[in-house]
mmCIF file of C-alpha atoms in Angstrom:
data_model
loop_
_atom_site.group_PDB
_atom_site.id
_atom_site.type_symbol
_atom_site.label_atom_id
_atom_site.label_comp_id
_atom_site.label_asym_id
_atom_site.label_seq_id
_atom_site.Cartn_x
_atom_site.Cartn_y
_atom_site.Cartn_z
ATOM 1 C CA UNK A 105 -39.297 59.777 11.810
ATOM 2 C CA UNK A 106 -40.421 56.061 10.079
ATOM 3 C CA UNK A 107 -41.494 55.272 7.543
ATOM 4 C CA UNK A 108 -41.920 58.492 5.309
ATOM 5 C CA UNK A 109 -41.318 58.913 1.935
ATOM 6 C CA UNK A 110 -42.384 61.141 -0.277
ATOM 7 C CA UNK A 111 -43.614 60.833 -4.360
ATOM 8 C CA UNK A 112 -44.159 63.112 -6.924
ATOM 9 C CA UNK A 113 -47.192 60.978 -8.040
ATOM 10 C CA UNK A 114 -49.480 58.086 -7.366
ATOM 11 C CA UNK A 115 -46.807 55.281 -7.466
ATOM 12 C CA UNK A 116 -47.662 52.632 -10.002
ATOM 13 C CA UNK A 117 -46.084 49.123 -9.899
ATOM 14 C CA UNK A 118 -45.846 49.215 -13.182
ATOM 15 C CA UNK A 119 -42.693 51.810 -13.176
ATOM 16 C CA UNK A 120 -39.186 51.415 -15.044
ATOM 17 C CA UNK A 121 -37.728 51.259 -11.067
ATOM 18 C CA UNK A 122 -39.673 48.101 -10.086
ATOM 19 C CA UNK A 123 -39.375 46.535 -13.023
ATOM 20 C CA UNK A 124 -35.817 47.113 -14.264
ATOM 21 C CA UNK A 125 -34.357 49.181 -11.488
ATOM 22 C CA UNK A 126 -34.276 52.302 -14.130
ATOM 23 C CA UNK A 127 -33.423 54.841 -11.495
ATOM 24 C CA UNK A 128 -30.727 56.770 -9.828
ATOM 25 C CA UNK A 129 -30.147 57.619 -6.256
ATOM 26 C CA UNK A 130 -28.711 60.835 -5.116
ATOM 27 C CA UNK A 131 -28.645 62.114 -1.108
ATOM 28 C CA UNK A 132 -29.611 65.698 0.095
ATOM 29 C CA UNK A 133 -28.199 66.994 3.274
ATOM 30 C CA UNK A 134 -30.377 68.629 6.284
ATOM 31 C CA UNK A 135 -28.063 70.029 9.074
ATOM 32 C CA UNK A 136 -29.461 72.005 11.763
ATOM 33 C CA UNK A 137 -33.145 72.743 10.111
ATOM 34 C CA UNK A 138 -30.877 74.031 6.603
ATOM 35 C CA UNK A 139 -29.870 72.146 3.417
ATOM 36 C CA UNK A 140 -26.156 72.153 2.881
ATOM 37 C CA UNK A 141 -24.350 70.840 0.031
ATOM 38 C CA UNK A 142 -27.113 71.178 -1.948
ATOM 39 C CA UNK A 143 -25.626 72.687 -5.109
ATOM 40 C CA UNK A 144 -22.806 70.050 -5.018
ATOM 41 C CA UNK A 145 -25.979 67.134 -4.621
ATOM 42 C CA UNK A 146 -28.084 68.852 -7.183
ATOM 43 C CA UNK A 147 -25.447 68.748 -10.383
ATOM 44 C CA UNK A 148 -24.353 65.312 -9.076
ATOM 45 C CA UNK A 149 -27.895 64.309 -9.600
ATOM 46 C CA UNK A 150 -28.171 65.877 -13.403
ATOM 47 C CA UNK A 151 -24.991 64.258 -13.960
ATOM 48 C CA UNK A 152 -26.544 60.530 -12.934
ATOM 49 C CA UNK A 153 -29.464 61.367 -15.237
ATOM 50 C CA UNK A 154 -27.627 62.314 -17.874
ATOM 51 C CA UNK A 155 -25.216 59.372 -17.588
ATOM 52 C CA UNK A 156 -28.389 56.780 -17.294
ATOM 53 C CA UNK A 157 -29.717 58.907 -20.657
ATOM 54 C CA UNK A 158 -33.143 59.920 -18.584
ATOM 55 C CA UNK A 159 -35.334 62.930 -19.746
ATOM 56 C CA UNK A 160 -34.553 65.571 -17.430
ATOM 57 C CA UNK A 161 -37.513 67.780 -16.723
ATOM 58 C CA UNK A 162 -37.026 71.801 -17.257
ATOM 59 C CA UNK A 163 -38.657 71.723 -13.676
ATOM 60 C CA UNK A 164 -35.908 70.484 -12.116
ATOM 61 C CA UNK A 165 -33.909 73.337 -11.245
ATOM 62 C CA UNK A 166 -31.547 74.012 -8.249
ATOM 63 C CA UNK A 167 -35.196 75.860 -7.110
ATOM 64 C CA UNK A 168 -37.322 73.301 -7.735
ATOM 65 C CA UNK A 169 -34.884 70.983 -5.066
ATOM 66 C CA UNK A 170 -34.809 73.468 -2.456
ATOM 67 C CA UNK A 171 -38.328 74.258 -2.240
ATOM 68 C CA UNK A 172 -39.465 70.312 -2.357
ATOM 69 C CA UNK A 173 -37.189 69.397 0.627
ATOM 70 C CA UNK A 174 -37.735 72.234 2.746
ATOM 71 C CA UNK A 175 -41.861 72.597 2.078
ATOM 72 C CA UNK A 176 -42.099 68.666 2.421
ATOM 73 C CA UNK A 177 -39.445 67.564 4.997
ATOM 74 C CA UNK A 178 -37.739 70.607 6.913
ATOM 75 C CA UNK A 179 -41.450 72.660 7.317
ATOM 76 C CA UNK A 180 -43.692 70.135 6.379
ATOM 77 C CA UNK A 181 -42.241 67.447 8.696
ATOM 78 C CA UNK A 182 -40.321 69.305 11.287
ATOM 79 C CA UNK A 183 -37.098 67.629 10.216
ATOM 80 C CA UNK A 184 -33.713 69.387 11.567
ATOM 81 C CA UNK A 185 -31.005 66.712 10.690
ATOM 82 C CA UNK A 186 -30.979 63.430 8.531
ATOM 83 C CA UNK A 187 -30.241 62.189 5.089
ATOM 84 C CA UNK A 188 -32.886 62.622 2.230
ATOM 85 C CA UNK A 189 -32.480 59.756 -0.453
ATOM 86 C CA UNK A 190 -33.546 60.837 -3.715
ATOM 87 C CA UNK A 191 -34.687 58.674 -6.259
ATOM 88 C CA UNK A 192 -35.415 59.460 -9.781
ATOM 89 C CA UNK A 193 -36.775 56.215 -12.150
ATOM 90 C CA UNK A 194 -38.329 56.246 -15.670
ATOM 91 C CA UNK A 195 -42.162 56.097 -16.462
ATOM 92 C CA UNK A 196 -43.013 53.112 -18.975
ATOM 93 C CA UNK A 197 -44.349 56.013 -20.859
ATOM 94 C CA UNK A 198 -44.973 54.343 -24.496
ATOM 95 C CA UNK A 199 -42.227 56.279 -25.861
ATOM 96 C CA UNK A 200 -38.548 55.780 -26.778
ATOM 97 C CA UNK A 201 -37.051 55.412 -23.141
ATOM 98 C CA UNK A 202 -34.514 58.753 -23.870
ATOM 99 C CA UNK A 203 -37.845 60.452 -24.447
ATOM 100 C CA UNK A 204 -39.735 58.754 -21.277
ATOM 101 C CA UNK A 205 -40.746 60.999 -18.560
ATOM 102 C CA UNK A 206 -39.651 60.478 -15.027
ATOM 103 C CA UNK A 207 -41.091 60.262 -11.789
ATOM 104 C CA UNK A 208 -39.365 60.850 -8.022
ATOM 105 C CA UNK A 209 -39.762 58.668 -4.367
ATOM 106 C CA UNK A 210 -37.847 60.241 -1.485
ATOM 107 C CA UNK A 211 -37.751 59.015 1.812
ATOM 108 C CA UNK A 212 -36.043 60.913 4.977
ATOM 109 C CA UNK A 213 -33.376 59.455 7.368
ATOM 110 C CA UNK A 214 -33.004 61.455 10.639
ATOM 111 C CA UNK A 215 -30.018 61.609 12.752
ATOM 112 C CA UNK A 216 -28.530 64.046 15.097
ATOM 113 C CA UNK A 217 -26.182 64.993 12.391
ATOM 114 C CA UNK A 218 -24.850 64.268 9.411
ATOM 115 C CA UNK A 219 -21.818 65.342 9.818
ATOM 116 C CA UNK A 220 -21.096 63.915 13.111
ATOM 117 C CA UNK A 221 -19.368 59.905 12.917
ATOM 118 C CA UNK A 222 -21.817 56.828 14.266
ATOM 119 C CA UNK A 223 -21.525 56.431 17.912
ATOM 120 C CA UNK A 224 -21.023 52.529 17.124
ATOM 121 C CA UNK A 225 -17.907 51.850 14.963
ATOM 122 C CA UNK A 226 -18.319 48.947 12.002
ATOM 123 C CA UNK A 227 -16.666 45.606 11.541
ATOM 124 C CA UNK A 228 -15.921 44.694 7.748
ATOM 125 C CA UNK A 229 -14.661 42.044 5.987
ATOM 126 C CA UNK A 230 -13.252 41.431 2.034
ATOM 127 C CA UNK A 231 -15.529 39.663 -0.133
ATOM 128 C CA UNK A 232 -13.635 37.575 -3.096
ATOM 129 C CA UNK A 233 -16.517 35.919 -4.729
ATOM 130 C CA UNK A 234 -18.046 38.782 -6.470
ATOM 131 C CA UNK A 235 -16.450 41.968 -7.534
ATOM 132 C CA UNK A 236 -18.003 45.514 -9.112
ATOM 133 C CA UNK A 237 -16.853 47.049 -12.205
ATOM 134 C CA UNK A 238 -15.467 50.295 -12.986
ATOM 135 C CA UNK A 239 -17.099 51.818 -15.581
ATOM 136 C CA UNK A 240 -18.817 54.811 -16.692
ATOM 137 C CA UNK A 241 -21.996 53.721 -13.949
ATOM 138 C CA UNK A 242 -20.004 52.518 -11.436
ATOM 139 C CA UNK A 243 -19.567 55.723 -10.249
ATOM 140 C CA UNK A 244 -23.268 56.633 -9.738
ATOM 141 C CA UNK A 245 -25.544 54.951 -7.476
ATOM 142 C CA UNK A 246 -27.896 52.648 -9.506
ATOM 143 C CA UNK A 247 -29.272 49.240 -9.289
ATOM 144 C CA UNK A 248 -26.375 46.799 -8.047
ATOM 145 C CA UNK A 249 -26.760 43.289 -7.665
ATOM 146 C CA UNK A 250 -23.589 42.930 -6.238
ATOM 147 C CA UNK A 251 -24.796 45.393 -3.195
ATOM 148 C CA UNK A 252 -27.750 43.241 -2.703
ATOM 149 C CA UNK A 253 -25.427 39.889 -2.343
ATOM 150 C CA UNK A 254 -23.100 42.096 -0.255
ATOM 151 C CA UNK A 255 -25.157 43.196 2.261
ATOM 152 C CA UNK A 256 -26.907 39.321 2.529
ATOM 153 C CA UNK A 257 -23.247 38.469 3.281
ATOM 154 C CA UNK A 258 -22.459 40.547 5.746
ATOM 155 C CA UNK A 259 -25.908 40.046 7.913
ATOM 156 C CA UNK A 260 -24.756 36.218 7.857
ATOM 157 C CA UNK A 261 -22.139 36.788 8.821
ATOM 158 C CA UNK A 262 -22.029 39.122 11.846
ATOM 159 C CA UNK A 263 -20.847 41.497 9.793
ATOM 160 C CA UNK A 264 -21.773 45.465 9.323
ATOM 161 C CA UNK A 265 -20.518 45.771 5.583
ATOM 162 C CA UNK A 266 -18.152 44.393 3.007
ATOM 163 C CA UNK A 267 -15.650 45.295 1.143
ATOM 164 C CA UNK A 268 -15.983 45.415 -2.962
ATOM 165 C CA UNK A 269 -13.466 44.737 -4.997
ATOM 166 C CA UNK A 270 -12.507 45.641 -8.631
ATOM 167 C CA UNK A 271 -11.865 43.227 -11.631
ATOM 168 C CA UNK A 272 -8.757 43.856 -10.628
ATOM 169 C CA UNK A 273 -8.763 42.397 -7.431
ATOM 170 C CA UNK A 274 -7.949 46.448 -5.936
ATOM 171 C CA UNK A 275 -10.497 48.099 -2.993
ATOM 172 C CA UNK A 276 -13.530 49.635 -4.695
ATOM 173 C CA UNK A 277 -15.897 50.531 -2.113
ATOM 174 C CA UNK A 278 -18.318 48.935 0.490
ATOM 175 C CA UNK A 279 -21.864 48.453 -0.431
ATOM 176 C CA UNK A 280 -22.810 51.633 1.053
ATOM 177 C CA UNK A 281 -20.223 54.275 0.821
ATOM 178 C CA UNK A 282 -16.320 55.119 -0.171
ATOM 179 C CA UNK A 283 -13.161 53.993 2.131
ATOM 180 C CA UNK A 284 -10.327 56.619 3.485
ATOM 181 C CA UNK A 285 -7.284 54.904 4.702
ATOM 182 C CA UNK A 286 -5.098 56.959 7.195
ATOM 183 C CA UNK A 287 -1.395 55.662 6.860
ATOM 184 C CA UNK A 288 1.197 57.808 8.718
ATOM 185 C CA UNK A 289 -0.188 61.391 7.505
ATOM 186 C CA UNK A 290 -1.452 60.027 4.579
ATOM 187 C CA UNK A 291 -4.700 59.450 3.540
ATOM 188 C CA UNK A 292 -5.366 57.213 0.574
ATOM 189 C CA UNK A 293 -9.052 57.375 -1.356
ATOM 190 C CA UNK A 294 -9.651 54.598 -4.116
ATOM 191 C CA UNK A 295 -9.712 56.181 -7.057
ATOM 192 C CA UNK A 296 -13.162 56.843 -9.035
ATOM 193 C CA UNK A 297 -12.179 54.662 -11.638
ATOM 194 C CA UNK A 298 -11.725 51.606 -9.808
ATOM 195 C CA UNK A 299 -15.140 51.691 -9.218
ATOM 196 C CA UNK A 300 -15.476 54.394 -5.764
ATOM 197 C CA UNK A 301 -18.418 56.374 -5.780
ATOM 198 C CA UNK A 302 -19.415 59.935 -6.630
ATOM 199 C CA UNK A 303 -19.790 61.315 -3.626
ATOM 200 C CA UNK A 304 -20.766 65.010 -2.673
ATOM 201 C CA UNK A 305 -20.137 64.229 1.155
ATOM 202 C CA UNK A 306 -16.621 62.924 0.547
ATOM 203 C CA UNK A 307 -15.459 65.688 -2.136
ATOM 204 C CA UNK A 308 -16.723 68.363 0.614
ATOM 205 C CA UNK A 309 -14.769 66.851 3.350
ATOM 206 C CA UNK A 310 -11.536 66.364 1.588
ATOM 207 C CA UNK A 311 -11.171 69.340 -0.265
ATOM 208 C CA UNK A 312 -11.841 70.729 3.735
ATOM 209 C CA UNK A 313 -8.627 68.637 4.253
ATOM 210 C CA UNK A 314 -6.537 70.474 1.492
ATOM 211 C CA UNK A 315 -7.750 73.736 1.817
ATOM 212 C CA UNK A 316 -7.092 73.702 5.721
ATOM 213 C CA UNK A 317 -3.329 71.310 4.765
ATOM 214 C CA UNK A 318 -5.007 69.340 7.952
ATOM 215 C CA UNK A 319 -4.186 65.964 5.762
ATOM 216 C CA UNK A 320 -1.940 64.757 2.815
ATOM 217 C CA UNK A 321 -5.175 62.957 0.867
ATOM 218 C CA UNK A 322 -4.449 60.830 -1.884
ATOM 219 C CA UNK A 323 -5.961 59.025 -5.068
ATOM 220 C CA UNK A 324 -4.734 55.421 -4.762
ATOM 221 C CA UNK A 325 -5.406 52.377 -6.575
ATOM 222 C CA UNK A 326 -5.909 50.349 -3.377
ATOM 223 C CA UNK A 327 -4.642 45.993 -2.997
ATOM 224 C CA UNK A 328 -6.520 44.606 -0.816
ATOM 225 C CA UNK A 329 -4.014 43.857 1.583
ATOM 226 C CA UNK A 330 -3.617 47.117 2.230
ATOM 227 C CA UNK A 331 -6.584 47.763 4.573
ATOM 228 C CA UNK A 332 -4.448 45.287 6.991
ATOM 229 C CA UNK A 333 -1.968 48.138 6.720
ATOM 230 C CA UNK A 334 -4.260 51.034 7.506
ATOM 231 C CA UNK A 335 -3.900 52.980 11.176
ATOM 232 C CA UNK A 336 -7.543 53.695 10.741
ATOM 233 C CA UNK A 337 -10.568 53.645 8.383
ATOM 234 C CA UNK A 338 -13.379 55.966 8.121
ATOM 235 C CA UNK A 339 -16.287 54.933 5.737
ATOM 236 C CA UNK A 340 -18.393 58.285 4.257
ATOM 237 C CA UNK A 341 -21.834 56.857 2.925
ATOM 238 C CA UNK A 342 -24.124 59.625 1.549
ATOM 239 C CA UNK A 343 -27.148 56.815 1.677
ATOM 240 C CA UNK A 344 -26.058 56.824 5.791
ATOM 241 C CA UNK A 345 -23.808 58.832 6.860
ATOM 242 C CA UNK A 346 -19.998 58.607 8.272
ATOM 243 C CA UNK A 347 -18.766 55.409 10.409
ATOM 244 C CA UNK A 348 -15.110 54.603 11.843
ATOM 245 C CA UNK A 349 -14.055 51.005 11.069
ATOM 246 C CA UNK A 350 -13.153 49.015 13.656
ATOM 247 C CA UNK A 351 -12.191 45.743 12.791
ATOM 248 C CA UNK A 352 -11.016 43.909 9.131
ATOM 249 C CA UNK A 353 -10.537 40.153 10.609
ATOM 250 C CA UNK A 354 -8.140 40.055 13.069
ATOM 251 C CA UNK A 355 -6.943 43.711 12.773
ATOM 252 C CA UNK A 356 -8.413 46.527 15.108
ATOM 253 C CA UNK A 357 -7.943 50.289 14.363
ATOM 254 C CA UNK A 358 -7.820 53.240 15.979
ATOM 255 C CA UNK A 359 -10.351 56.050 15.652
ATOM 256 C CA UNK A 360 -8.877 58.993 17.188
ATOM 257 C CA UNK A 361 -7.776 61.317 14.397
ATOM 258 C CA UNK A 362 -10.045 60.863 12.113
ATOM 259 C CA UNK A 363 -12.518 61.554 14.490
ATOM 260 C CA UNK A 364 -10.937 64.750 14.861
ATOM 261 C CA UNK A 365 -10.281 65.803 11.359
ATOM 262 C CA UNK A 366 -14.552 65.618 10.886
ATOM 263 C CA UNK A 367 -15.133 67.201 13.933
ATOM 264 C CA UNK A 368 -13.165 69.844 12.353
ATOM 265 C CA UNK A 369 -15.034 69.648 9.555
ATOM 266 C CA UNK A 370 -18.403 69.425 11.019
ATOM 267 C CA UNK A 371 -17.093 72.842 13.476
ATOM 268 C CA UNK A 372 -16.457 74.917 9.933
ATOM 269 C CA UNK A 373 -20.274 74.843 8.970
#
């Protein structure tokens, strides 16, 4: 499927998204013709509201989710695997903006499976110039700039992503998902509050990890050098889906384990 995207409205240019990029992103799941993870999504997505300050709607239940996606995209549509990315922006209402009402645009990525890592590994790099912040919204996935500028960088330069840095100068993220770095039987995450994202797909896969002891996962704060230092890399991007990393520079990793820690995962749904 192209091209299709969903509204809860007639989509006016005049909206709060287009004008100020007053909106919040959130992913849905569809795996084998069924939602999964769609509780975990769901209160991820009243927390980014309520963190942006946005009037949430007494309509938008846990109900009111599951019924949308699987009328519109898993019936409606025929869909049996891809990504759903949810966005949620402000009317220009005429109101106090806590008090404006809100409208939604979905559109529908399909893919064989979600769970399943990219046939074609990515190349990164370390970008210096710029960095994100680690704050209170860092965590949730609203307008960034900095993604914008990222992703122009990488297209320039033969390149599949970047990687974000903190004020700090420590990993952050890339410009579309969070980082895992497999060291030994380690695995170090970037913590959340040096500016990693939220993420529903990473939280599910890890806590697969500890509940299975399949992996010793870690919260790191993360110098950049350390990626050089990695055995290998595995990017988790709700907005895409989950890629091994291939090259940083000079430096090649492996993919082999990781690739069968999510297979593992993927196998216990």
């Amino acid at each position: 499927m192209k091209n299709t995207y969903f509204t809860s409205e007639e989509l006016e240019l005049k909206n709060r998204a287009f004008l100020s990029g007053d909106a919040v992103k959130v992913s849905f799941f569809i795996r084998n013709s069924k939602l999964i993870m769609d509780e975990e999504c769901y209160f991820f997505l009243m927390a980014s509201m309520r963190k942006m300050r946005m009037n949430i709607p007494l309509s938008y239940t846990l109900e009111f989710f599951q019924n949308l996606f699987n009328a519109k995209v898993i019936e409606g549509e025929g869909v049996q695997n891809g990504i759903i990315n949810f966005l949620v922006f402000r009317n220009s209402d005429g109101v106090i903006l806590s008090k404006s009402s809100v409208s939604y645009y979905f559109e529908v990525d399909e893919m064989d499976d979600v769970l399943s890592i990219h046939q074609r590994p990515l190349e990164l790099d370390l970008i210096k110039e710029i960095n994100v912040n680690n704050n209170l919204l860092s965590n949730i996935r609203v307008h960034c700039p900095e993604n914008i500028y990222g992703g122009i960088y990488a297209q320039e330069n033969d390149l599949d992503d970047v990687i974000l840095l903190n004020p700090n100068k420590r990993i952050a993220r890339s410009t579309s998902g969070n980082l895992l770095f497999l060291e030994g039987n380690v695995i170090k995450i970037p913590k959340q509050s040096e500016g990693a994202y939220i993420s529903p797909l990473l939280e599910n896969f890890v806590t697969f990890l500890h509940k299975n002891n399949l992996a010793d996962t870690q919260e790191h704060e993360i110098i950049a050098f350390e990626s050089q230092k990695a055995e290998e890399i595995l990017l988790i991007s709700d907005e895409k889906g989950i890629f091994s990393v291939k090259k940083i520079r000079n430096k090649t990793f492996e993919s082999a384990r990781f690739t069968e820690l999510v297979e593992s995962w993927r196998n216990s749904f």
